[in-house]
PDB file of C-alpha atoms and ligand atoms in Angstrom:
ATOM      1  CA  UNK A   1     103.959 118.409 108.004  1.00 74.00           C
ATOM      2  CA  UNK A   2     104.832 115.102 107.212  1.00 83.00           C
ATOM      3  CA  UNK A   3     104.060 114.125 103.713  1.00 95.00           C
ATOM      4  CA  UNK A   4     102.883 110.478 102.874  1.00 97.00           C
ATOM      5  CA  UNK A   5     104.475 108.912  99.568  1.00 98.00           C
ATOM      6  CA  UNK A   6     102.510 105.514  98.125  1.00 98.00           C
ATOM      7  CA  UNK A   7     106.140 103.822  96.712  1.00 98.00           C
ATOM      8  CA  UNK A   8     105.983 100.874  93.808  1.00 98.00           C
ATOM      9  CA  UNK A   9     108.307  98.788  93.369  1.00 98.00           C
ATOM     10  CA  UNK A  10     108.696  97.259  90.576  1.00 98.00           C
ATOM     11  CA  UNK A  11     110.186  94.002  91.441  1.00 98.00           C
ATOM     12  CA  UNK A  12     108.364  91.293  92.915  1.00 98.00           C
ATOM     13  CA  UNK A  13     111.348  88.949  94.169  1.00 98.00           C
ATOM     14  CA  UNK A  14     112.182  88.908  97.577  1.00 95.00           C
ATOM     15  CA  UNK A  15     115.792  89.946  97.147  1.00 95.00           C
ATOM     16  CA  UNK A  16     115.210  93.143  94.749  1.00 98.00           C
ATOM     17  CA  UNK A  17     118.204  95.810  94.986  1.00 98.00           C
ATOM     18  CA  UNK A  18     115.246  98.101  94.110  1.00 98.00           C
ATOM     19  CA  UNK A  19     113.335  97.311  97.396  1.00 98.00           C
ATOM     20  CA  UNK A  20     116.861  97.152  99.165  1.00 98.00           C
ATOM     21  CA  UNK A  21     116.685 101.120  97.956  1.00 98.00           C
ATOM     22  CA  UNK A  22     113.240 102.242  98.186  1.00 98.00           C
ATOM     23  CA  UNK A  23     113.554 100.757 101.955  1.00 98.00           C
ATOM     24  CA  UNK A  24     117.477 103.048 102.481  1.00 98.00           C
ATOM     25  CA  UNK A  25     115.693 106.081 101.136  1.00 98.00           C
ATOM     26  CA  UNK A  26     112.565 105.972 103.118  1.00 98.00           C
ATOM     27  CA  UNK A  27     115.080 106.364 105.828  1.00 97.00           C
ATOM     28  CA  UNK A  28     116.794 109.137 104.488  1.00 97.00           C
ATOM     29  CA  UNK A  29     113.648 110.864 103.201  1.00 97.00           C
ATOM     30  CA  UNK A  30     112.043 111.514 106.792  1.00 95.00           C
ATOM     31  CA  UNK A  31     110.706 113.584 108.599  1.00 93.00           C
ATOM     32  CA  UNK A  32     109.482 115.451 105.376  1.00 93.00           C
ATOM     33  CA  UNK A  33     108.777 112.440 103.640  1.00 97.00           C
ATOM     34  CA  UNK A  34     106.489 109.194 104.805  1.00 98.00           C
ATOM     35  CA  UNK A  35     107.613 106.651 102.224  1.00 98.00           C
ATOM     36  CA  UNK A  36     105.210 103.620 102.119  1.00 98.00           C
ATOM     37  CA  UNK A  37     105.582 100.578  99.810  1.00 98.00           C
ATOM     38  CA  UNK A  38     102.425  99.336  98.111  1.00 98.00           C
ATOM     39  CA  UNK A  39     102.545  95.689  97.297  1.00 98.00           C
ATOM     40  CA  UNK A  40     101.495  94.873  93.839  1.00 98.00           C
ATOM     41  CA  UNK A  41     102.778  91.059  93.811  1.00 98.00           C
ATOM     42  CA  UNK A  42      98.932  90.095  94.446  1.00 98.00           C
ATOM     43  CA  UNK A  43      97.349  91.943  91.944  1.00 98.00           C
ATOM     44  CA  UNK A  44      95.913  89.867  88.404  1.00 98.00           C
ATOM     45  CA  UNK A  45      96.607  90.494  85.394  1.00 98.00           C
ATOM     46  CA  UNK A  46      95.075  93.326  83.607  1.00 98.00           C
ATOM     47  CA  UNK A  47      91.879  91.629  82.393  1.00 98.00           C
ATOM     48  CA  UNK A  48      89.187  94.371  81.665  1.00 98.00           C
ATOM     49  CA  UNK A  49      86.379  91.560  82.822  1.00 98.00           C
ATOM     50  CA  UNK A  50      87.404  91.632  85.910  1.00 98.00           C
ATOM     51  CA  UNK A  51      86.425  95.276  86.258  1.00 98.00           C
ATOM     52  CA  UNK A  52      82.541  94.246  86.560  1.00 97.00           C
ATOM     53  CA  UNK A  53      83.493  93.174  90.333  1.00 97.00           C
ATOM     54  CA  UNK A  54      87.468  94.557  91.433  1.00 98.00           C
ATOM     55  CA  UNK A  55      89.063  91.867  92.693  1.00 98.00           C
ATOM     56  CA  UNK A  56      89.836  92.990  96.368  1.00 98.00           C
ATOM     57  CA  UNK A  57      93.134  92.967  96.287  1.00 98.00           C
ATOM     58  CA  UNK A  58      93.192  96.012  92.975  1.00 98.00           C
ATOM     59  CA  UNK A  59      90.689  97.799  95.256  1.00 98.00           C
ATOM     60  CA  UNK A  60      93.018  97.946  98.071  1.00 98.00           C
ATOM     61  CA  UNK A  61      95.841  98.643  96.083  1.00 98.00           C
ATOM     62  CA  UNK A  62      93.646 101.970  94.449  1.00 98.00           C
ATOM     63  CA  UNK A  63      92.785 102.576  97.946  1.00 98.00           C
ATOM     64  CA  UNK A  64      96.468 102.902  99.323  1.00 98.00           C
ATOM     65  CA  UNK A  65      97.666 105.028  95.750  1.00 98.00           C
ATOM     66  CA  UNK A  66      94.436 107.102  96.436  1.00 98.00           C
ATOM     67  CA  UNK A  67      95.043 107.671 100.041  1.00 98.00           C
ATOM     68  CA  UNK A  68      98.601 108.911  99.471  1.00 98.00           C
ATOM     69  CA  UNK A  69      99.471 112.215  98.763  1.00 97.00           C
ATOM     70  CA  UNK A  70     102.211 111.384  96.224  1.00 98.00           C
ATOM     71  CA  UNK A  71     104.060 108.150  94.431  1.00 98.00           C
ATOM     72  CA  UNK A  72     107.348 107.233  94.038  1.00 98.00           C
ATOM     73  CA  UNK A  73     107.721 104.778  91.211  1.00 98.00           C
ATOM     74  CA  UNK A  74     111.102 102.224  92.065  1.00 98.00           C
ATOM     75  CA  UNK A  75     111.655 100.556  88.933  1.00 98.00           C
ATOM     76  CA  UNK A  76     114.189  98.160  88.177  1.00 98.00           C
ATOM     77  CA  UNK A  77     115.386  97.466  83.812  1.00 98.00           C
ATOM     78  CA  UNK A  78     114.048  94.934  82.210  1.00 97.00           C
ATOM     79  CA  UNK A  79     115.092  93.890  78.565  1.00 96.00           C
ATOM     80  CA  UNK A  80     115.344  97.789  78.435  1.00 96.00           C
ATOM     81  CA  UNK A  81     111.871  98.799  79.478  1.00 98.00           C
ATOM     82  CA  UNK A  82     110.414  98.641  82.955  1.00 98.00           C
ATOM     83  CA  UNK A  83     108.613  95.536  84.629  1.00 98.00           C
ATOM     84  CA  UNK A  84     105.312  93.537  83.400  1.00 98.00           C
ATOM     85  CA  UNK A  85     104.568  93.649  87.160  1.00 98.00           C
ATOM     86  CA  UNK A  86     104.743  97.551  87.396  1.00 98.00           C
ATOM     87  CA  UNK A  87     102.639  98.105  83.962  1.00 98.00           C
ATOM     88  CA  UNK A  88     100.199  96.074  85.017  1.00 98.00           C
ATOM     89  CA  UNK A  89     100.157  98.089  88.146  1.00 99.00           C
ATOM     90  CA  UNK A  90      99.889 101.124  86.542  1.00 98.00           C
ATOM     91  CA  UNK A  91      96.775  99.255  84.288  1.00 98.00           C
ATOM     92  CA  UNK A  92      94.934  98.778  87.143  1.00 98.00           C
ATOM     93  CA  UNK A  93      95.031 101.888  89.206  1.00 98.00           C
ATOM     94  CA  UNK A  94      93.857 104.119  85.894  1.00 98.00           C
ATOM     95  CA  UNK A  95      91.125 101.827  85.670  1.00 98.00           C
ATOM     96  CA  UNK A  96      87.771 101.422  85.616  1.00 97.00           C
ATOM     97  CA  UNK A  97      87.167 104.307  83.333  1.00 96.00           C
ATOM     98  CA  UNK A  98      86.309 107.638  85.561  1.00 96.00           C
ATOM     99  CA  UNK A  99      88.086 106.038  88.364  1.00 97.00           C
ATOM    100  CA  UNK A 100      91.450 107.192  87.638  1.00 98.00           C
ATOM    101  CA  UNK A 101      93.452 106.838  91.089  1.00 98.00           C
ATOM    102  CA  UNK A 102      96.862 108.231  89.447  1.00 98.00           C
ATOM    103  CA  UNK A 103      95.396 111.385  88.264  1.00 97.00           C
ATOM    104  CA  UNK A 104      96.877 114.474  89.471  1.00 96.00           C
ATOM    105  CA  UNK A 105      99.162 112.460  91.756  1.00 97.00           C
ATOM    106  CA  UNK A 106     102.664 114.291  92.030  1.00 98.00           C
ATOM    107  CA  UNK A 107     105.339 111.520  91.164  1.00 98.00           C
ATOM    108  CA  UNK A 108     108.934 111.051  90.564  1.00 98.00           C
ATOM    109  CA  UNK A 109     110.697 108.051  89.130  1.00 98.00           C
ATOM    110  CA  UNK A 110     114.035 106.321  90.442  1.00 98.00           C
ATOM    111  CA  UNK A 111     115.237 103.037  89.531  1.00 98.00           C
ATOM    112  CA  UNK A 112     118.221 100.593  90.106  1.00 98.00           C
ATOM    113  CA  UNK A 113     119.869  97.819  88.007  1.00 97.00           C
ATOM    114  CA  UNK A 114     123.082  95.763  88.166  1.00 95.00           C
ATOM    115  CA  UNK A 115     123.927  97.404  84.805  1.00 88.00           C
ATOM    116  CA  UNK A 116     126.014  99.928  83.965  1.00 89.00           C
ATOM    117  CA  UNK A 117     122.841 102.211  82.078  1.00 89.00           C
ATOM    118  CA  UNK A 118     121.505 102.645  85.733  1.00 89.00           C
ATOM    119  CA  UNK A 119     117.197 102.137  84.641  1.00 97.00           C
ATOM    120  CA  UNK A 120     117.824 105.097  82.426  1.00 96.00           C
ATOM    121  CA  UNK A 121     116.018 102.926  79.276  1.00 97.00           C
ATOM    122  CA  UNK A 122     113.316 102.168  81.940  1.00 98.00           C
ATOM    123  CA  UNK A 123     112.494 105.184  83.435  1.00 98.00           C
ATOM    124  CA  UNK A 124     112.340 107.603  79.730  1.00 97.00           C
ATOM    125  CA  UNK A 125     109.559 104.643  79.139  1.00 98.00           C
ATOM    126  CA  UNK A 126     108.147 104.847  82.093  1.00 98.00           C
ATOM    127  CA  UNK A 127     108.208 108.682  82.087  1.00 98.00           C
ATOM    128  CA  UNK A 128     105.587 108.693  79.253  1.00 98.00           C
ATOM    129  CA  UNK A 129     103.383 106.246  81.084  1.00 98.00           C
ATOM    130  CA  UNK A 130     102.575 107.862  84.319  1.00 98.00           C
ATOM    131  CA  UNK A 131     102.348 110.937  82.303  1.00 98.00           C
ATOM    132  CA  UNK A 132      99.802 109.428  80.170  1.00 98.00           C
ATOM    133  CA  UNK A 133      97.699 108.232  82.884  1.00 98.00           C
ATOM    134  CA  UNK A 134      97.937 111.706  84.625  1.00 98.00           C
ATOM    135  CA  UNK A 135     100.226 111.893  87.034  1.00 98.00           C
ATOM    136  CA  UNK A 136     102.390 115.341  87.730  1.00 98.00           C
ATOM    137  CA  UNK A 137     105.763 113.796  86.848  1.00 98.00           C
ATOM    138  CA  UNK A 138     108.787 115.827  88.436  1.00 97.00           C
ATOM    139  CA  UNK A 139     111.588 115.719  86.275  1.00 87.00           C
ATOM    140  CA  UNK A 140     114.621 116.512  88.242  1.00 87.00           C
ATOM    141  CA  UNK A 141     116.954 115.381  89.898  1.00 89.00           C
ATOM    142  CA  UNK A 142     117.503 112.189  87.981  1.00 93.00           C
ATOM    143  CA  UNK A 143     118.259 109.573  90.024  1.00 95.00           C
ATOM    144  CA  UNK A 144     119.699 106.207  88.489  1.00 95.00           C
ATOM    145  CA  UNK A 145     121.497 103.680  90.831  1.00 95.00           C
ATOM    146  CA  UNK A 146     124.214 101.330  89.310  1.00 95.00           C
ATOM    147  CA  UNK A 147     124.010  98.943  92.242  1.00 95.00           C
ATOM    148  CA  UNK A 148     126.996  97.419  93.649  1.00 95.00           C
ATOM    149  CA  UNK A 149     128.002  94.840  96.407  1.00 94.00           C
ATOM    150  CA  UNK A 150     128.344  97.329  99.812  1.00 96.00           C
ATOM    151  CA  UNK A 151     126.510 100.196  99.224  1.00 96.00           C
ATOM    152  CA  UNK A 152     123.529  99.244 101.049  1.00 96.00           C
ATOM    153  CA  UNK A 153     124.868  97.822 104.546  1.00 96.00           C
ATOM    154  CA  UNK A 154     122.073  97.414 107.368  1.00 96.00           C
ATOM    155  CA  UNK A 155     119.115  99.167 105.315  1.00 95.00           C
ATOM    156  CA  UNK A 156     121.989 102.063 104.902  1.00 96.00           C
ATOM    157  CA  UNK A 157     123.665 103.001 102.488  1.00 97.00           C
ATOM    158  CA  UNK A 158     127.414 103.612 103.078  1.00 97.00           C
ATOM    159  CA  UNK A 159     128.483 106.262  99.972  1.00 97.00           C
ATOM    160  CA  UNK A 160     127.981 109.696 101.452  1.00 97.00           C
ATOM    161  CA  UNK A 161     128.090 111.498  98.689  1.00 97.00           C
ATOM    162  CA  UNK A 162     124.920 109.111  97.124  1.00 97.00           C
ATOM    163  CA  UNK A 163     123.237 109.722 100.340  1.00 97.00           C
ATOM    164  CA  UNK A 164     123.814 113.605 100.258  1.00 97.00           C
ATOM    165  CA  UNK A 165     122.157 113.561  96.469  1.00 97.00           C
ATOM    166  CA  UNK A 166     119.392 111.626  97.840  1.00 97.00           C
ATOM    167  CA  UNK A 167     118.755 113.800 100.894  1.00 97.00           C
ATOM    168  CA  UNK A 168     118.539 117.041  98.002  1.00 97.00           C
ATOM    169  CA  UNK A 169     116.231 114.841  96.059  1.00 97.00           C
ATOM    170  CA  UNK A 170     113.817 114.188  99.014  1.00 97.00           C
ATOM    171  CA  UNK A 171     114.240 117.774  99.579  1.00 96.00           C
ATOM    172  CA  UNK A 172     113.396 118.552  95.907  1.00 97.00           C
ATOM    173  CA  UNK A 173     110.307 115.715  95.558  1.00 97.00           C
ATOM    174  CA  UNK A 174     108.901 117.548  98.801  1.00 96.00           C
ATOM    175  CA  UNK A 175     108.771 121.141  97.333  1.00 96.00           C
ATOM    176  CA  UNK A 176     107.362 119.747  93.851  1.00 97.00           C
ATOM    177  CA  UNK A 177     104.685 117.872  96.174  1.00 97.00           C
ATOM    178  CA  UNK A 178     104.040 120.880  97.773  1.00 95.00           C
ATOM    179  CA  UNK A 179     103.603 122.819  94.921  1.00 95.00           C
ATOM    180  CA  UNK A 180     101.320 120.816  93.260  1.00 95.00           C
ATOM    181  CA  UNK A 181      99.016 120.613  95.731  1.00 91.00           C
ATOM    182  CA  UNK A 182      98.996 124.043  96.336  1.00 89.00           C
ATOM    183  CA  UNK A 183      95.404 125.664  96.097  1.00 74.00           C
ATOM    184  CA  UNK A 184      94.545 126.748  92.519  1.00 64.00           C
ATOM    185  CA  UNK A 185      96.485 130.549  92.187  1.00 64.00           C
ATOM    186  CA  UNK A 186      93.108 133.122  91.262  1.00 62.00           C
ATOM    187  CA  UNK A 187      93.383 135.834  89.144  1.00 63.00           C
TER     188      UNK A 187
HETATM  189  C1  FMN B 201     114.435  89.610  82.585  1.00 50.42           C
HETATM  190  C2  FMN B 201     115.592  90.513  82.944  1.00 50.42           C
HETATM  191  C3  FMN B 201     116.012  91.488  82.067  1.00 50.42           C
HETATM  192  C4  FMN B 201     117.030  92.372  82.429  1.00 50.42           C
HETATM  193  N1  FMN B 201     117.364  93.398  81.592  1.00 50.42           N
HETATM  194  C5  FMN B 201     118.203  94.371  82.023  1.00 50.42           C
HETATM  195  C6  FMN B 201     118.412  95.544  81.242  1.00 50.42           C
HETATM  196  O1  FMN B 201     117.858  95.719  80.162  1.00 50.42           O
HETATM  197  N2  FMN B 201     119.248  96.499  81.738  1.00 50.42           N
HETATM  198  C7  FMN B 201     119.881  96.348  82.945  1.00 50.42           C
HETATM  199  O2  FMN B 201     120.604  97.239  83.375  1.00 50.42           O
HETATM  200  N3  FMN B 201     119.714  95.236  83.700  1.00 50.42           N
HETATM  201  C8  FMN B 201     118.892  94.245  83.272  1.00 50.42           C
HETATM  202  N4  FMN B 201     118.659  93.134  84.040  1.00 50.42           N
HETATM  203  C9  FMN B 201     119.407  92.975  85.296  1.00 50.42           C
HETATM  204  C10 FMN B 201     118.695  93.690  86.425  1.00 50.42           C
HETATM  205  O3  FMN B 201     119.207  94.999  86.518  1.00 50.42           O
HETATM  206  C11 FMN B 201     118.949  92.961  87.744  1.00 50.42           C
HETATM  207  O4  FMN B 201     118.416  91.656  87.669  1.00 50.42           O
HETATM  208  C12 FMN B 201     118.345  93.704  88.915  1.00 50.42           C
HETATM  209  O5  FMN B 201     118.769  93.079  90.100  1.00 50.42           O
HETATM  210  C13 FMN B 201     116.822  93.729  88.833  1.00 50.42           C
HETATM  211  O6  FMN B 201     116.276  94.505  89.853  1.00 50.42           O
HETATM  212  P1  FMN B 201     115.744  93.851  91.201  1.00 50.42           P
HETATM  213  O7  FMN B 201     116.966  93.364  91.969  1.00 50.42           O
HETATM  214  O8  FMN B 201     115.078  94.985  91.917  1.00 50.42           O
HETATM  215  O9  FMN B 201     114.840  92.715  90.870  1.00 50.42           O
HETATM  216  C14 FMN B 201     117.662  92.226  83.685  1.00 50.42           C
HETATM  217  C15 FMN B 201     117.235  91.224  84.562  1.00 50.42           C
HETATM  218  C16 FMN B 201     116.212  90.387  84.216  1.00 50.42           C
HETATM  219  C17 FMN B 201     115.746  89.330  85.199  1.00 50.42           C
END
């Protein structure tokens, strides 16, 4: 069964290394995995007003995270915390209040940068955050991409060894999926 993923990236610009790698691993990911990136450029800012009528573009963007079995959060570093763009995001899809469309949502986290630290500021930030607004955070493996001219040729990328890790993380994110949406165990 194939398994559909809701994936934000959290880079708006049209040359993002961290869409250049959510696009590589959706590749990688299949057949278990259906990895789908949910635009977010188009949504406002976070202005609780606007919550007496969604603007149509947050209520399509609740509709695609709701509709998804699972989210994969892409985040690039900024200033040593993840994107405006992607906390805003993450504002409006826990809002309004009772219509939480993160909650009980398994996720996972990757990231890339062009600095050596790899996102690993951003994602322990970002870790806390979808945890807060109730998603079912998996934790392992850790994956943080130090990008580099050449390793994503094509859409592919050309290190096997990065593409082997990423291939046991897909593996990984699809048994964590699977096991939280297992039917509640009775005793
Ligand atoms: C405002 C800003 C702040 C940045 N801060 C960091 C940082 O704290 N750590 C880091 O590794 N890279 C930092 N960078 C470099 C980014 O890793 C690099 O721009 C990367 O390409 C951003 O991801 P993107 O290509 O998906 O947009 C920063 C870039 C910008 C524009």
């Amino acid at each position: 069964m194939t398994v559909k993923v809701a994936v934000v990236v959290g880079s708006l610009r049209k040359g993002s290394v961290n869409r250049l790698f959510a696009q590589a691993l959706t590749k990688i990911a299949r057949p278990k995995l259906d990895l789908q990136i949910v635009e977010i450029g188009e949504l406002p800012l976070y202005d609780q007003d606007l919550e007496t009528e969604l603007p149509a573009s947050v209520v399509r963007f609740k509709q695609q995270i709701e509709s998804a079995d699972a989210v994969l959060f892409v985040t690039p570093e900024f200033n040593r915390s993840f994107s405006a763009a992607l906390k805003n995001a993450i504002e409006w899809g826990s809002r309004p209040w009772g219509r939480n469309s993160w909650a009980g949502k398994p996720s996972a986290i990757v990231g890339a940068t062009l600095g050596a630290v790899g996102t690993a500021a951003a994602q322990s930030q970002l870790r806390s955050v979808v945890s807060a607004v109730g998603t079912a955070l998996t934790a392992q493996p850790e994956i943080y991409l130090n990008f580099r001219e050449g390793l994503i040729v094509d859409g592919e990328i050309t290190d096997e060894n990065f593409v082997s890790l990423l291939k046991d993380w897909s593996e990984q994110f699809a048994d964590w999926i699977a096991r939280v949406r297992a039917p509640a165990l009775s005793f």
